[in-house]
Coordinates of C-alpha atoms in Angstrom, one line a residue:
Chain M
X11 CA 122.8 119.3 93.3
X12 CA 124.4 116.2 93.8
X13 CA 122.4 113.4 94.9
X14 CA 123.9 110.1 95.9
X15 CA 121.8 107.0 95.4
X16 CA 120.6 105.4 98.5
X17 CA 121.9 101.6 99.2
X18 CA 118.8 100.4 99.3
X19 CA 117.4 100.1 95.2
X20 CA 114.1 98.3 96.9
X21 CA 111.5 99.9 93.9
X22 CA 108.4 100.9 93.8
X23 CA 107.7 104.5 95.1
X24 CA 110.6 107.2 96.7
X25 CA 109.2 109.3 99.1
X26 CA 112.5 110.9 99.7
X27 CA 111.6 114.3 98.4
X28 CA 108.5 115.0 100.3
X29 CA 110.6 117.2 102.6
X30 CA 112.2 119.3 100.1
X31 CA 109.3 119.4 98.2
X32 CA 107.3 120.9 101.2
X33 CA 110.1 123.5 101.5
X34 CA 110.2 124.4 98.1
X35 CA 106.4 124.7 98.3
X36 CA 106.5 127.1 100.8
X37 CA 109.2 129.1 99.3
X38 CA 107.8 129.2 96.2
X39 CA 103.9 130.6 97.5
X40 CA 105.7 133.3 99.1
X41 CA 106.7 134.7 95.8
X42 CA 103.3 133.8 94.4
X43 CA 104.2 130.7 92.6
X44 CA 102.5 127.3 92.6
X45 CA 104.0 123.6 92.3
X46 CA 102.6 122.3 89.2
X47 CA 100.0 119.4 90.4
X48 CA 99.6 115.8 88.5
X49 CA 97.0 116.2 85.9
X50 CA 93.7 115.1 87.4
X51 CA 90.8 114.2 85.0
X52 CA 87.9 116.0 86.5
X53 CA 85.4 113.8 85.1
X54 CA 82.2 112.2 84.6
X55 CA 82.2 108.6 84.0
X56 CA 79.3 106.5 83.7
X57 CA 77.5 103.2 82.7
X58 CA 74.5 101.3 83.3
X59 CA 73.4 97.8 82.7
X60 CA 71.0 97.5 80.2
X61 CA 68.7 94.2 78.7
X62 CA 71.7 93.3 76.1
X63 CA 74.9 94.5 77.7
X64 CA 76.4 97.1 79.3
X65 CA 77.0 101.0 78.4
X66 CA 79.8 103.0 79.5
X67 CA 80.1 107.1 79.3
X68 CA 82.6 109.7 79.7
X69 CA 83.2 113.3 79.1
X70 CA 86.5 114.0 77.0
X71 CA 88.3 117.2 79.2
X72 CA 91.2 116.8 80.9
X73 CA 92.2 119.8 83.4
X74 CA 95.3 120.8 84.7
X75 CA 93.9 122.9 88.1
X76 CA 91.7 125.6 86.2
X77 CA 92.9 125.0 82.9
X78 CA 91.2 122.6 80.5
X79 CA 94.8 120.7 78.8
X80 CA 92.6 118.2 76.2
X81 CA 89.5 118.8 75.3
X82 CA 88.9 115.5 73.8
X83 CA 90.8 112.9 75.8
X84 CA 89.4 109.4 75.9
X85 CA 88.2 107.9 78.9
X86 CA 87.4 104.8 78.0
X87 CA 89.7 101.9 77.9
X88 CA 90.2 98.4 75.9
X89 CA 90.7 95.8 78.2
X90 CA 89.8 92.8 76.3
X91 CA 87.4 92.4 73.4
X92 CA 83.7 92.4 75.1
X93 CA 85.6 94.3 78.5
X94 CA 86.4 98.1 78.5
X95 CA 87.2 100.8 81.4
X96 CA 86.2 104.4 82.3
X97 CA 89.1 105.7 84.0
X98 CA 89.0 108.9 86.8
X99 CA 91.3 110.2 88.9
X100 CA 94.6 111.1 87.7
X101 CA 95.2 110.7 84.1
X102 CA 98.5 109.1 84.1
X103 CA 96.9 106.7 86.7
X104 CA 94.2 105.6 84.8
X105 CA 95.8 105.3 81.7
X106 CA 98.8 102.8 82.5
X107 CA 96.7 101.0 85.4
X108 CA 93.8 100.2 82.4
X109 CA 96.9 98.9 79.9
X110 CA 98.5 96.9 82.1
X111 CA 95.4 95.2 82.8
X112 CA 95.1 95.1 79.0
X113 CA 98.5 93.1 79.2
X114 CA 97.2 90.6 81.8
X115 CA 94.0 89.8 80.4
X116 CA 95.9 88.9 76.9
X117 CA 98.0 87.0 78.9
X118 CA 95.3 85.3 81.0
X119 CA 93.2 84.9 78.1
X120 CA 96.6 82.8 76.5
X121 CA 97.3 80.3 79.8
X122 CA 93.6 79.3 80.5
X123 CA 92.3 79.3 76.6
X124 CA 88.8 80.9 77.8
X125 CA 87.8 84.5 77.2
X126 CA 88.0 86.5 79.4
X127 CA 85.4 87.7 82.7
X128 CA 84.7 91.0 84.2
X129 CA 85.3 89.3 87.7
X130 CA 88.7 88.5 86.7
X131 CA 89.6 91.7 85.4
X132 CA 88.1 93.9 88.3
X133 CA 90.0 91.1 90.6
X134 CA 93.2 91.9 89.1
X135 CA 92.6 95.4 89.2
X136 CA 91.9 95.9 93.0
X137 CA 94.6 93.4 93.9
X138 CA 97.2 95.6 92.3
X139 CA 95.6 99.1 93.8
X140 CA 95.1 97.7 97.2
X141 CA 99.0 96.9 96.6
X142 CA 100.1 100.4 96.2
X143 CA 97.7 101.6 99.5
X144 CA 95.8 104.3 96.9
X145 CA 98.7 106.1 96.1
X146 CA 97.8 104.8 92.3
X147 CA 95.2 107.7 91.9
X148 CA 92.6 105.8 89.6
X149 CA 88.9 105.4 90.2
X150 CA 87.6 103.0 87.4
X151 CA 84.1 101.8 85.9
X152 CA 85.1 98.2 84.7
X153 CA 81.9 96.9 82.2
X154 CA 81.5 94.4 80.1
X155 CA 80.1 91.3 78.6
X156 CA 81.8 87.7 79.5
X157 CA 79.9 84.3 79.3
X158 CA 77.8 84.7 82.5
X159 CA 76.3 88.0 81.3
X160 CA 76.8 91.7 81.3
X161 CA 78.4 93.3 84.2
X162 CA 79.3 96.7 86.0
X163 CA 82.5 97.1 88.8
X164 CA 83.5 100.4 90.3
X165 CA 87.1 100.1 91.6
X166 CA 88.4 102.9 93.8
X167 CA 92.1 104.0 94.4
X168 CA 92.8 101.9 97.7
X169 CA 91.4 98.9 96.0
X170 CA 87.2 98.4 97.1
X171 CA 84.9 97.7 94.3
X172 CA 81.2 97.4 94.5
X173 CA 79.1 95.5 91.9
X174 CA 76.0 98.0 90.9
X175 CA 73.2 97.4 88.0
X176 CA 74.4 101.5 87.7
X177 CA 77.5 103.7 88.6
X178 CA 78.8 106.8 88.1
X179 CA 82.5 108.3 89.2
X180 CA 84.9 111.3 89.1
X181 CA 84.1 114.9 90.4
X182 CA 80.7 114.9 87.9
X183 CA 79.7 111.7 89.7
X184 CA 77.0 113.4 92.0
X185 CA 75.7 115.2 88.9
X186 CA 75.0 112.1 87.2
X187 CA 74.3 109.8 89.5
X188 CA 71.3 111.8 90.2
X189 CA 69.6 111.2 86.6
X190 CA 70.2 107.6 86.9
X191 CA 68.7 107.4 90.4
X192 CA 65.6 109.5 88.7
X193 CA 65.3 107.5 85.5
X194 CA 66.8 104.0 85.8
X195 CA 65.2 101.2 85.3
X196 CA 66.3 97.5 84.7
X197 CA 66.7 95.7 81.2
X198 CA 66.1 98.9 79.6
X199 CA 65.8 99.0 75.6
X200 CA 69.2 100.2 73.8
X201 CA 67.8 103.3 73.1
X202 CA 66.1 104.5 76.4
X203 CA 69.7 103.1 77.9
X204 CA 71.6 105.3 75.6
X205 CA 69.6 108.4 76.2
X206 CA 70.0 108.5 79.9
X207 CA 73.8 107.1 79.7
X208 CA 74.4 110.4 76.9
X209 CA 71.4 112.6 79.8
X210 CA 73.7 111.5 82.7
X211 CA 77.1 112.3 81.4
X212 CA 75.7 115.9 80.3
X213 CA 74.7 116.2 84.0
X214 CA 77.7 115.8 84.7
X215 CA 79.4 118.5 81.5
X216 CA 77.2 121.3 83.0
X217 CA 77.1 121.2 86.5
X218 CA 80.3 120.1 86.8
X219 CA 83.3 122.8 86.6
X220 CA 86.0 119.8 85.6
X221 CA 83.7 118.1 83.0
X222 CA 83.4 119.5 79.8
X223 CA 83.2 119.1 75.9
X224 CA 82.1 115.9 74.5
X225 CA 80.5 112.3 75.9
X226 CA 81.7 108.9 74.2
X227 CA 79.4 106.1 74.5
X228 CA 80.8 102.7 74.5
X229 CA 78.3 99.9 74.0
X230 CA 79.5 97.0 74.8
X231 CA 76.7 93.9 74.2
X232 CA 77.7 89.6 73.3
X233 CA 78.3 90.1 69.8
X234 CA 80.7 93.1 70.4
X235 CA 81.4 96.7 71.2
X236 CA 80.0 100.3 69.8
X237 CA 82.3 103.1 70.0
X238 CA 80.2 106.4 69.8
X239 CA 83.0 109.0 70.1
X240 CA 82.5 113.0 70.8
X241 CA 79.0 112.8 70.8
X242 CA 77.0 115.6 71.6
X243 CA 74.7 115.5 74.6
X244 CA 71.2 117.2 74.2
X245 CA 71.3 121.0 74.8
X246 CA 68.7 123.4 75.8
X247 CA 70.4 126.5 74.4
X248 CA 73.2 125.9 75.9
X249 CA 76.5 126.1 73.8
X250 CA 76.5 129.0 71.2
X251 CA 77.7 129.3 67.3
X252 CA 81.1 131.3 68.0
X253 CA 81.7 131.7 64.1
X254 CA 81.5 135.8 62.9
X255 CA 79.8 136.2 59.6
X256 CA 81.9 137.4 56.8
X257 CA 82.1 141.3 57.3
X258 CA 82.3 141.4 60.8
X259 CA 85.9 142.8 60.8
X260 CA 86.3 145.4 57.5
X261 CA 88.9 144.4 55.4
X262 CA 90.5 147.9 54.4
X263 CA 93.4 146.4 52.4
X264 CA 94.7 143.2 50.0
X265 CA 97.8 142.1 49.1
X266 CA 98.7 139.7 46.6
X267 CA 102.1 138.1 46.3
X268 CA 102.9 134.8 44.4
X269 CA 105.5 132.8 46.0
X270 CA 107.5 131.0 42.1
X271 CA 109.0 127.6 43.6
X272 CA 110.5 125.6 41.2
X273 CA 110.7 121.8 41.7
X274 CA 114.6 120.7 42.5
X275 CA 114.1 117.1 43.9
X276 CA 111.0 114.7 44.0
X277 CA 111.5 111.4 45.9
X278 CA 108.9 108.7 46.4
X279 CA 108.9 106.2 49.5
X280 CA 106.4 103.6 49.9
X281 CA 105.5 102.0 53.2
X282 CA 104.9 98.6 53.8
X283 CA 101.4 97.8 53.4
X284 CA 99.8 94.6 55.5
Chain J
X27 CA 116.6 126.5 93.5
X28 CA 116.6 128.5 96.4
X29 CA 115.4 127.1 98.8
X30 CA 115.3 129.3 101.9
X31 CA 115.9 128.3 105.3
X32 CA 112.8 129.3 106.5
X33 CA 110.6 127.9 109.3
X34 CA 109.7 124.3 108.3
X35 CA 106.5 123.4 110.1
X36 CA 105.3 120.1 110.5
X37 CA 103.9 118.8 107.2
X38 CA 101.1 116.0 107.2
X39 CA 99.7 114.3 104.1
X40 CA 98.7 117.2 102.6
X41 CA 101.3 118.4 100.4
X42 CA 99.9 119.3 97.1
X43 CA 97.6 122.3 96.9
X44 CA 94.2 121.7 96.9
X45 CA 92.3 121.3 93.4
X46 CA 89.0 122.8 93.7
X47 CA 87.9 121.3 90.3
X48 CA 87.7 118.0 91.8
X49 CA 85.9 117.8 95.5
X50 CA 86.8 116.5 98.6
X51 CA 85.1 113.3 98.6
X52 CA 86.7 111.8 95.5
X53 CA 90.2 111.8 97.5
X54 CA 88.7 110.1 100.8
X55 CA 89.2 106.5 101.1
X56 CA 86.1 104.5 100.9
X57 CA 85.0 103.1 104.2
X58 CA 81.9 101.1 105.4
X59 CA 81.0 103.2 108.4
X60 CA 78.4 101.1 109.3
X61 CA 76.3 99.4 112.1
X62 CA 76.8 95.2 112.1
X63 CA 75.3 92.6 114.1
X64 CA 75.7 88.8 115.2
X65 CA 73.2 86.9 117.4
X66 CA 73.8 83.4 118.1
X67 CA 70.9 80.9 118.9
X68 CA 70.3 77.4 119.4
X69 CA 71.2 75.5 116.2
X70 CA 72.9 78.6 114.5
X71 CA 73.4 82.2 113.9
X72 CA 71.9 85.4 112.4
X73 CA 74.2 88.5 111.4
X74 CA 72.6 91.6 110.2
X75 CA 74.1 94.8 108.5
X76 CA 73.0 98.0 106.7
X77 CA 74.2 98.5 103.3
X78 CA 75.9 102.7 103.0
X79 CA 79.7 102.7 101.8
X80 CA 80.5 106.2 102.2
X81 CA 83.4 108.1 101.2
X82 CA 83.8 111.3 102.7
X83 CA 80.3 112.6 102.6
X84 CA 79.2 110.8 99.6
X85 CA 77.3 107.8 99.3
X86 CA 79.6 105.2 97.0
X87 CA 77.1 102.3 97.1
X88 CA 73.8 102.7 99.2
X89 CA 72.4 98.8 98.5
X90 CA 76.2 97.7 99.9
X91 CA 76.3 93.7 101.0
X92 CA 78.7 93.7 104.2
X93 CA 77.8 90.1 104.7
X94 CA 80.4 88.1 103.1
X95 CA 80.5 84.4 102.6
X96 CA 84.0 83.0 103.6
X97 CA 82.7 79.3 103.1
X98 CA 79.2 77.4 102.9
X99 CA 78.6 77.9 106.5
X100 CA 80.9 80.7 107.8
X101 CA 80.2 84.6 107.1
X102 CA 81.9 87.7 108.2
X103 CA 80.4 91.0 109.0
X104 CA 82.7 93.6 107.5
X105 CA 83.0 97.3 108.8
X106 CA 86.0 99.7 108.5
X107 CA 88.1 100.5 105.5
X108 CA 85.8 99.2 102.2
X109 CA 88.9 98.1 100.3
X110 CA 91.2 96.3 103.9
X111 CA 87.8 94.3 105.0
X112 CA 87.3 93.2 101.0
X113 CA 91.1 92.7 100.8
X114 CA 91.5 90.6 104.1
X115 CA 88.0 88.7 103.5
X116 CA 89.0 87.4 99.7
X117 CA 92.8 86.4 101.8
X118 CA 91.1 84.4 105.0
X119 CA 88.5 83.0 102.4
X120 CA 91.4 81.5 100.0
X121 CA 93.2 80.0 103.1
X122 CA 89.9 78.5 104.8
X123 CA 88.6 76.9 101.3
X124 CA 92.5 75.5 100.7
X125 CA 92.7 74.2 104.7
X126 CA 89.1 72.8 104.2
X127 CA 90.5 70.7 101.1
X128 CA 93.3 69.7 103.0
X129 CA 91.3 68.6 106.0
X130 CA 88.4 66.9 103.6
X131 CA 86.0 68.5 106.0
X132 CA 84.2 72.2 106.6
X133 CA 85.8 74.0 108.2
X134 CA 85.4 75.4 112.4
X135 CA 84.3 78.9 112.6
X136 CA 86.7 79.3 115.1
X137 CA 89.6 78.4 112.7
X138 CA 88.1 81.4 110.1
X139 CA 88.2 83.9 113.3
X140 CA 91.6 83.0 113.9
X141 CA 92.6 83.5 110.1
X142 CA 91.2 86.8 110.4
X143 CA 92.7 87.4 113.5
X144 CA 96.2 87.0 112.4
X145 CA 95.6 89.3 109.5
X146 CA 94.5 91.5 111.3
X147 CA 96.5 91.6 114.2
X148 CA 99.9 91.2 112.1
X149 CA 99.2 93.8 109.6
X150 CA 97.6 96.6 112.5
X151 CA 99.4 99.4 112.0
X152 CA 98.0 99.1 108.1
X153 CA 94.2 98.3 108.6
X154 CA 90.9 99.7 109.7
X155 CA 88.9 96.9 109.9
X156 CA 86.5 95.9 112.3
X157 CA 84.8 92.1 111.7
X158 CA 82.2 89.9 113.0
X159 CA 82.8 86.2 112.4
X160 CA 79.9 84.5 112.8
X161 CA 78.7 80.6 111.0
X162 CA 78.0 77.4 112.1
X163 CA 79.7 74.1 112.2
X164 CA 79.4 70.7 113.6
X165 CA 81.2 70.8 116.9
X166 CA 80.3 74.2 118.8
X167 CA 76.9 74.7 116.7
X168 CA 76.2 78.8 116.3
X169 CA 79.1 80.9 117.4
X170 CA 80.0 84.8 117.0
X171 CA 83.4 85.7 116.9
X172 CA 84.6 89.7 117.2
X173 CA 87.8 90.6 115.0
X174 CA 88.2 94.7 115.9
X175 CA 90.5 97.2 115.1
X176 CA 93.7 96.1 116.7
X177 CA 93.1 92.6 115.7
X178 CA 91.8 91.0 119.3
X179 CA 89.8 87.8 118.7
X180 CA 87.1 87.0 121.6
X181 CA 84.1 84.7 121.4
X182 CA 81.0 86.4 122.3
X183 CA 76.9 85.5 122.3
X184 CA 75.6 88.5 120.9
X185 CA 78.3 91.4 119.3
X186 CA 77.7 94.6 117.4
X187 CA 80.3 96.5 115.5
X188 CA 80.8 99.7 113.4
X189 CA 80.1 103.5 113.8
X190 CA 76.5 102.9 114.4
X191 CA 77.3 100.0 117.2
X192 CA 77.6 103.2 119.6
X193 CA 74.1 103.9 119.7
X194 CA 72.5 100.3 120.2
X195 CA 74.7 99.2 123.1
X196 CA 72.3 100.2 125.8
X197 CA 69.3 98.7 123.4
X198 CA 71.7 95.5 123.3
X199 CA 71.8 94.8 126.6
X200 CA 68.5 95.6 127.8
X201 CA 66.5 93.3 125.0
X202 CA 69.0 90.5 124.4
X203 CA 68.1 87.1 126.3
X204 CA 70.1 84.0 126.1
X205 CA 68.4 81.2 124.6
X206 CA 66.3 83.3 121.9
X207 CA 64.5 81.5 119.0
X208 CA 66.0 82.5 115.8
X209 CA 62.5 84.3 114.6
X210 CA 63.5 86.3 117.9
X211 CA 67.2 87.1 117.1
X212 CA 66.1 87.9 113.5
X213 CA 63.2 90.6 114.9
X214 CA 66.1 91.8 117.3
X215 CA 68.8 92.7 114.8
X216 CA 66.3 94.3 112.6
X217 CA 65.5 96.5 115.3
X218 CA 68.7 97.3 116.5
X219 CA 69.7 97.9 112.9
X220 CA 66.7 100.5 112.5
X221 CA 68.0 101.9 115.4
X222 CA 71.4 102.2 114.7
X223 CA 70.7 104.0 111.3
X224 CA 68.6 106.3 112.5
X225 CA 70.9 107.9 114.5
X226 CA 74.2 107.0 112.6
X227 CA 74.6 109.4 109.2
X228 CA 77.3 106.5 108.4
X229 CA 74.8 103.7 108.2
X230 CA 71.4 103.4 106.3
X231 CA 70.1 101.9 103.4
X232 CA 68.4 98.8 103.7
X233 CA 68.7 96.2 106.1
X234 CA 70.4 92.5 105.1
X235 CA 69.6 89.3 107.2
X236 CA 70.7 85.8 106.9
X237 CA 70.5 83.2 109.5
X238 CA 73.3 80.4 109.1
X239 CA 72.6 76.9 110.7
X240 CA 72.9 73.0 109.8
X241 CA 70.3 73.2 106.8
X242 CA 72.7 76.5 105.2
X243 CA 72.0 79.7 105.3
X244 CA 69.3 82.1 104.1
X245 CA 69.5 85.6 103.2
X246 CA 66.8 88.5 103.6
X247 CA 66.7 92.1 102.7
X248 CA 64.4 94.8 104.5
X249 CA 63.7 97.8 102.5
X250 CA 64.0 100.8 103.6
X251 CA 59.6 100.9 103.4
X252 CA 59.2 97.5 105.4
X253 CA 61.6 98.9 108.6
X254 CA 60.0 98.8 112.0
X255 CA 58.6 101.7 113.2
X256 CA 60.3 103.3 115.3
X257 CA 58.0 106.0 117.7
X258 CA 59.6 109.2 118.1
X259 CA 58.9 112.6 116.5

């Protein structure tokens, strides 16, 4: 198929194969096939503002339609050193949208000499989605601590944002926004906060088909940040041991065969160590 | 590839197949589907608004502030797309605070509706947004200014706006007097509010009040406990 390229190289986004897509589409169904789709993170992010800081959540599964393609992704993003990001929506979205924010901030951080603040960060970030008119698929949780205190953003993909002591986002979001309506409470002890961050997430893993596996915490307070990675939320009987005792299948036969290799060449490269 | 000639019906934005994993609302565009109010008085203004960002059937942000300071004396009354009213308010606040600087003096609430106005109206095609300019300054006193979806700009004394604005005209202009007090105005928009979101699944919460004049503004919030009763059922 030849395709010539149009005169006008103007960038950003083509929308020149929407037609031919929707034929294809079409064509394709009627032999019982399906387009793949963008991977979408059916998630459930999270955070809350607590007495010290700021905690952000996340589940870890990443689904492709029905099937679960990572089943311990991370969700939440560096931005700077006391500012991180949950990001929803669709993966790739989220993922490049929270680096090149990354970028900026560094860069920020370099021209003014000050450290960073959420404000600036969740500017920057709805500035560049209102920009691409929500065709950037990512719904963020911006948190962190700057020097007027600890706060909480929720960006959404056509660029609004809303400033909440609480917020939750992705397809889990009404799952867990509903323990945090039951159970928050303002400048809450780490430990209480933790609980119902880890509670709210789990919400979200259970009664939410495109949430699953683990949560990661991310505590994020002045002195620094806490990265609690792929860990378990509180069951009630919920996820069973799937390991079968020895003996479960008979073993009716054993073989034995040593492989003999004999060493031909040993070579020894060391890498450079900082 | 192919692709057959077959019949090619008209496509809209739909074009990937739905994923049921992730639901409906999630995709929607956020939007303040709301119920806003200005009144003016002698000596100032008060603007009221209720505080639900909805997207899709979901509830984004139920204690939402739709009134946004554009400078020490000049608010606007958001409704419409979340992200186009936040987007155009943070542009028309930028060029009011610069043009204030140039002119060493605050700015004419008139010169922020027109600002508005020309974002609006240049850019319609692109924007829902529906916006109540309302402040005070030195040479008119109170004025209300209505920015709505198409980018008109007309002065008025009294203006509602939003999804919920449907139900409260006839309330509007049965109960509004010229020359209220601004304890008067105030009782009137919370009323009208109540009413409003009552009857508009797009608008609830709580209410938010501020009254702008000389002396600067104050700001008030009515839970959703402390409404007016309203009899019916």
């Amino acid at each position: 198929m030849l395709h010539s390229l149009s005169p006008q190289e103007t960038g950003g986004f083509s929308f020149e194969n929407i037609r031919r897509n929707a034929v294809l589409e079409s064509s394709l169904s009627e032999n019982g096939f399906k387009a793949p789709n963008p991977r979408k993170t059916g998630t459930t992010i999270a955070g809350l503002v607590y007495k010290d800081g700021v905690i952000l959540g996340a589940d870890t599964r990443a689904t492709d339609d029905m099937v679960v393609v990572d089943k311990n992704c991370m969700k939440i993003h560096y931005i700077a050193p006391t500012i991180y990001c949950c990001g929803a929506g669709v993966a790739a979205d989220a993922e490049i949208t929270t680096q090149i924010m990354a970028s900026n901030v560094e860069l920020h951080m370099l021209n003014t000499g000050r450290p960073p603040l959420v404000t600036m960060v969740t500017r920057q970030l709805k500035q560049m989605l209102f920009r691409y008119q929500g065709h950037v698929g990512s719904s963020l949780i911006v948190g962190g601590v700057d020097v007027t205190g600890p706060q909480l953003y929720s960006v959404y993909p056509h660029g609004s944002y809303d400033k909440l002591p609480f917020l939750t986002m992705g397809s889990g979001a009404a799952a867990a926004v509903s323990v945090f309506e039951d159970r928050f409470k303002p400048n809450m002890e780490l430990e209480e906060a933790e609980h119902l961050v880890r509670d709210a997430i789990a919400a979200g893993i259970f009664c939410d088909l495109g949430s699953g596996s683990n949560v990661d915490l991310c505590v994020i307070t002045e002195k620094g940040v806490e990265m609690k990675r792929g860990r378990r939320s509180d069951t009630k009987g919920g996820e069973g041991d799937y390991r079968y005792k020895r003996g479960t299948s008979a073993v009716l036969t054993k073989t034995i065969t040593p492989l003999s290799l004999e060493l031909v060449e040993e070579s020894i490269q060391a890498m450079d160590q900082d | 590839m192919a692709a057959t000639a077959s019949m090619m019906q008209s496509f809209g934005p739909n074009l990937s197949a739905q994923n049921d994993l992730v639901p409906d609302w999630t995709r929607t565009e956020v939007s303040t589907g709301t119920t806003i109010m200005a009144v003016e008085y002698d000596g100032g203004v008060v603007i009221g608004a209720d505080s639900r960002t909805t997207t899709g059937a979901y509830i984004a942000n139920r204690v939402t502030d739709k009134l946004t300071p554009i400078h020490d004396r000049i608010f606007c009354c958001r409704s419409g797309s979340a992200a186009d009213t936040q987007a155009i308010a943070d542009v028309v606040a930028y060029q009011l605070g610069f043009h204030s600087i140039e002119l060493d003096e605050p700015p004419l609430v008139e010169t922020a509706a027109h600002l508005f106005k020309a974002s609006c109206y240049r850019y319609r095609e692109e924007l829902t947004a529906g916006i109540l300019v309302a402040g005070w300054d030195r040479r008119r006193g109170g004025q209300v200014y209505c920015v709505p979806i198409g980018g008109m700009l007309v002065r008025q004394p009294v203006s509602v706006g939003g999804s919920g604005s449907t139900y409260i005209y006839g309330f509007m202009d049965s109960n509004y007097k010229p020359s209220m007090s601004k304890e008067q105005c105030l009782e009137l928009t919370a009323t009208a509010l109540t009413l409003a979101m009552e009857r508009d699944g797009s608008s609830g919460g709580v209410v938010r009040l501020a009254s702008i004049s000389e002396d600067g503004v104050e700001r008030r919030v009515i839970l959703g406990n402390q409404l007016p009763k309203i009899s019916t059922h």
